[in-house]
Coordinates of C-alpha atoms and ligand atoms in Angstrom, one line a residue:
M180 CA 8.5 23.2 -25.0
S181 CA 5.9 21.8 -22.7
R182 CA 2.4 20.9 -23.4
I183 CA -0.7 21.5 -21.4
V184 CA -1.3 18.6 -19.0
N185 CA -4.9 17.9 -18.0
L186 CA -5.1 17.4 -14.3
G187 CA -7.7 15.8 -12.0
V188 CA -7.2 16.9 -8.4
L189 CA -8.6 14.7 -5.6
V190 CA -9.1 16.5 -2.3
S191 CA -10.8 15.9 1.1
G192 CA -10.1 19.1 3.1
S193 CA -8.8 22.6 3.0
G194 CA -7.3 22.5 -0.4
S195 CA -4.3 24.8 0.2
N196 CA -2.2 22.6 -2.2
L197 CA -5.0 22.8 -4.8
Q198 CA -4.8 26.6 -4.4
S199 CA -1.1 26.6 -5.0
I200 CA -1.7 24.7 -8.2
I201 CA -4.6 26.9 -9.3
D202 CA -2.5 30.1 -8.7
R203 CA 0.3 28.9 -10.8
V204 CA -2.0 27.7 -13.6
E205 CA -3.6 31.1 -13.6
T206 CA -0.3 33.0 -13.8
G207 CA 0.7 30.8 -16.7
S208 CA 3.8 29.4 -14.9
L209 CA 2.4 25.9 -14.8
P210 CA 1.5 24.4 -18.2
A211 CA -1.5 22.5 -16.9
A212 CA -5.3 22.8 -16.8
I213 CA -7.4 21.5 -13.9
R214 CA -10.2 19.7 -15.6
I215 CA -12.0 18.5 -12.5
V216 CA -11.7 18.6 -8.7
V217 CA -13.2 15.6 -6.9
S218 CA -13.8 15.4 -3.1
N219 CA -15.0 12.5 -1.1
N220 CA -16.0 15.0 1.5
P221 CA -19.0 17.3 0.8
A222 CA -17.8 19.8 3.4
A223 CA -14.3 20.2 1.9
F224 CA -13.3 23.9 1.6
A225 CA -11.3 22.8 -1.5
L226 CA -14.6 22.6 -3.4
E227 CA -15.2 26.3 -2.8
R228 CA -11.8 27.2 -3.9
A229 CA -12.3 25.3 -7.2
R230 CA -15.7 26.9 -7.8
K231 CA -14.4 30.4 -7.1
H232 CA -11.9 29.8 -9.9
G233 CA -14.5 28.4 -12.3
I234 CA -13.1 24.8 -12.1
P235 CA -15.6 22.0 -12.2
A236 CA -15.9 20.4 -8.8
T237 CA -17.8 17.4 -7.7
V238 CA -18.4 15.2 -4.6
I239 CA -18.2 11.5 -4.7
A240 CA -19.1 10.4 -1.2
H241 CA -18.2 6.9 -0.1
E242 CA -21.7 6.1 1.1
G243 CA -23.6 4.1 -1.4
F244 CA -20.6 2.1 -2.7
A245 CA -20.4 -1.5 -1.7
N246 CA -16.6 -1.6 -1.7
R247 CA -13.4 0.3 -2.5
E248 CA -13.2 -0.9 -6.1
D249 CA -16.8 0.2 -6.8
Y250 CA -15.9 3.7 -5.5
D251 CA -12.7 3.8 -7.4
R252 CA -14.5 2.7 -10.6
R253 CA -16.7 5.8 -10.3
L254 CA -13.6 7.9 -9.7
V255 CA -11.9 6.6 -12.8
E256 CA -15.1 7.1 -14.9
T257 CA -15.3 10.7 -13.7
L258 CA -11.7 11.5 -14.4
N259 CA -11.8 9.9 -17.8
A260 CA -15.0 11.8 -18.6
H261 CA -13.0 15.0 -18.1
G262 CA -10.0 13.9 -20.1
V263 CA -7.7 13.7 -17.1
E264 CA -4.1 12.6 -17.8
L265 CA -2.4 13.2 -14.4
V266 CA -4.2 12.6 -11.1
V267 CA -3.0 14.9 -8.3
L268 CA -3.8 13.7 -4.8
A269 CA -3.9 16.9 -2.7
G270 CA -4.9 15.9 0.8
F271 CA -7.2 13.1 -0.4
M272 CA -7.8 10.9 2.6
R273 CA -8.6 7.6 1.0
V274 CA -6.2 4.8 -0.1
L275 CA -6.6 4.0 -3.8
S276 CA -7.1 0.5 -5.0
P277 CA -4.9 -1.4 -7.4
F278 CA -7.8 -1.0 -9.9
F279 CA -7.5 2.8 -9.8
L280 CA -3.7 2.7 -10.0
R281 CA -3.8 0.4 -13.0
A282 CA -6.1 2.9 -14.7
F283 CA -3.4 5.7 -14.3
P284 CA 0.0 3.9 -14.3
M285 CA 2.7 6.3 -13.0
R286 CA 0.2 9.0 -13.5
V287 CA -0.9 9.6 -9.9
M288 CA 1.1 11.9 -7.8
N289 CA 0.8 12.4 -4.0
I290 CA 2.2 14.8 -1.5
H291 CA 3.2 13.7 1.9
P292 CA 4.1 16.1 4.8
A293 CA 7.3 14.3 5.9
L294 CA 10.6 13.1 4.3
L295 CA 9.6 9.7 3.1
P296 CA 10.2 6.9 3.8
S297 CA 10.1 8.3 7.3
F298 CA 6.8 8.9 8.9
P299 CA 4.3 7.6 6.3
G300 CA 0.5 7.5 6.8
T301 CA -1.5 10.1 8.6
H302 CA -0.1 12.9 10.8
G303 CA 3.4 12.8 9.2
Q304 CA 4.2 16.2 10.8
R305 CA 3.2 15.1 14.3
K306 CA 5.1 11.8 14.0
A307 CA 8.3 13.7 13.0
F308 CA 7.8 16.3 15.7
D309 CA 7.2 13.7 18.4
Y310 CA 10.1 11.6 17.2
G311 CA 12.4 14.6 17.7
V312 CA 14.1 14.7 14.3
K313 CA 16.1 17.9 13.6
F314 CA 14.9 18.1 10.0
S315 CA 11.6 17.2 8.4
G316 CA 10.0 18.2 5.2
C317 CA 7.7 17.0 2.5
T318 CA 7.8 14.7 -0.4
V319 CA 6.0 14.5 -3.8
H320 CA 6.0 10.9 -5.2
F321 CA 4.2 8.8 -7.7
A322 CA 1.6 6.7 -6.0
D323 CA 1.9 2.9 -6.0
E324 CA -0.1 0.3 -4.2
G325 CA 1.5 0.9 -0.8
V326 CA 0.8 3.8 1.6
D327 CA 3.2 6.6 0.7
T328 CA 5.7 4.2 -0.8
G329 CA 6.0 5.1 -4.5
P330 CA 9.0 6.5 -6.4
V331 CA 10.1 10.0 -5.0
I332 CA 10.0 12.9 -7.4
I333 CA 11.0 15.9 -5.2
Q334 CA 11.6 16.6 -1.5
A335 CA 12.0 19.8 0.5
V336 CA 13.8 19.8 3.9
V337 CA 13.0 22.2 6.7
P338 CA 14.7 22.5 10.1
V339 CA 12.9 21.7 13.3
Y340 CA 13.6 24.3 16.0
D341 CA 13.6 23.7 19.7
A342 CA 10.9 26.4 20.0
D343 CA 8.6 24.6 17.5
T344 CA 5.2 23.2 18.2
E345 CA 3.6 20.7 15.9
E346 CA 1.6 23.6 14.5
T347 CA 4.6 25.8 13.7
L348 CA 6.4 22.9 12.1
S349 CA 3.3 22.0 10.0
Q350 CA 3.1 25.5 8.7
R351 CA 6.8 25.5 7.7
I352 CA 6.3 22.2 5.9
L353 CA 3.0 23.3 4.2
R354 CA 4.8 26.4 2.8
E355 CA 7.2 24.1 1.0
E356 CA 4.4 21.7 -0.1
H357 CA 3.0 24.7 -2.0
R358 CA 6.3 25.1 -3.8
I359 CA 7.3 21.5 -4.6
Y360 CA 3.9 20.2 -5.8
P361 CA 3.6 22.7 -8.7
Q362 CA 7.3 22.1 -9.5
A363 CA 6.7 18.3 -9.7
I364 CA 3.7 18.8 -12.0
R365 CA 5.7 21.2 -14.1
L366 CA 8.5 18.7 -14.5
Y367 CA 6.0 16.1 -15.5
A368 CA 4.4 18.4 -18.0
E369 CA 7.8 19.2 -19.5
G370 CA 8.5 15.5 -20.0
K371 CA 11.5 15.6 -17.6
L372 CA 10.6 12.8 -15.3
R373 CA 11.9 9.3 -16.1
V374 CA 10.8 6.5 -13.7
E375 CA 13.4 3.8 -13.5
G376 CA 12.4 1.2 -11.0
R377 CA 12.2 2.9 -7.6
K378 CA 14.0 6.0 -8.9
V379 CA 12.8 9.1 -10.7
R380 CA 15.4 10.7 -12.8
V381 CA 14.9 14.4 -13.5
L382 CA 16.3 15.4 -16.9
D383 CA 17.6 18.8 -17.9
H384 CA 17.2 20.4 -14.5
P385 CA 19.7 22.2 -12.3
Q386 CA 21.5 20.1 -9.6
P387 CA 20.9 21.1 -6.0
D388 CA 23.9 22.9 -4.4
G389 CA 26.0 20.4 -2.6
S390 CA 26.3 22.2 0.8
P391 CA 25.4 20.0 3.7
R392 CA 23.1 21.3 6.4
H393 CA 23.3 20.7 10.1
N394 CA 20.8 21.3 12.9
P395 CA 22.1 22.4 15.3
P396 CA 24.8 24.1 13.3
V397 CA 28.4 22.7 13.5
T398 CA 30.4 25.5 15.0
D399 CA 34.2 26.0 14.7
F400 CA 36.1 24.5 17.6
Ligands
LIG103 C1 -1.1 18.3 3.4 O1 -0.4 18.4 4.5 C2 -0.7 17.2 2.6 O2 0.7 16.9 2.7 C3 -1.4 16.0 3.2 O3 -2.7 16.6 3.5 C4 -2.6 18.0 3.7 C5 -3.5 18.6 2.7 O4 -3.6 20.0 2.9 N1 -1.4 14.9 2.3 P1 -4.5 20.9 1.9 O5 -5.9 20.3 1.9 O6 -3.8 20.9 0.6 O7 -4.5 22.3 2.6

């Protein structure tokens, strides 16, 4: 049996990943409660999504803070004041300080729109598209002090087609983001994630099917 995990979701933009989490909380398929949504960007559409669903949402803009640690201190205070256990980064466009990460050790998740460790940083979809890879995807990982470097929890792979544009590839990746982020949170809530060094072991969960995938397909000859 899983318990209800109290989430704090940090956002900066559209909040479609936030929406995918809200939807699964509301249907009861994700044993979590979103206690607070925090945006560094007052114009983030994610704030409206939260408010529409009756979730407390607040803006902490970076203006007015002398340095990153002061900003992060305010973030930690806000999350703690709402009883947050797991911090979910959902398109939050700031790098978190070691101070913040120490406050939530292995309790900060991030989603990245590429198959890490390839194409970290901003514009992961564009970097993969421009590189010409035949598969890309997305990754949910625990955050550590690097940029997109922490232990990997779950990944989804999507093909890149010749006819793709950066936009069509990004949409294909985003659809999978909306599936793997709630899944990662659910595994956490169920106590099924064991972090062992760089590796995250997933307990009591089906194995992936072992069939390899090729792009372009390997034909009989
Ligand atoms: C996603 O592509 C996510 O992988 C990246 O930022 C984007 C956020 O999208 N970290 P949204 O705000 O959840 O719609």
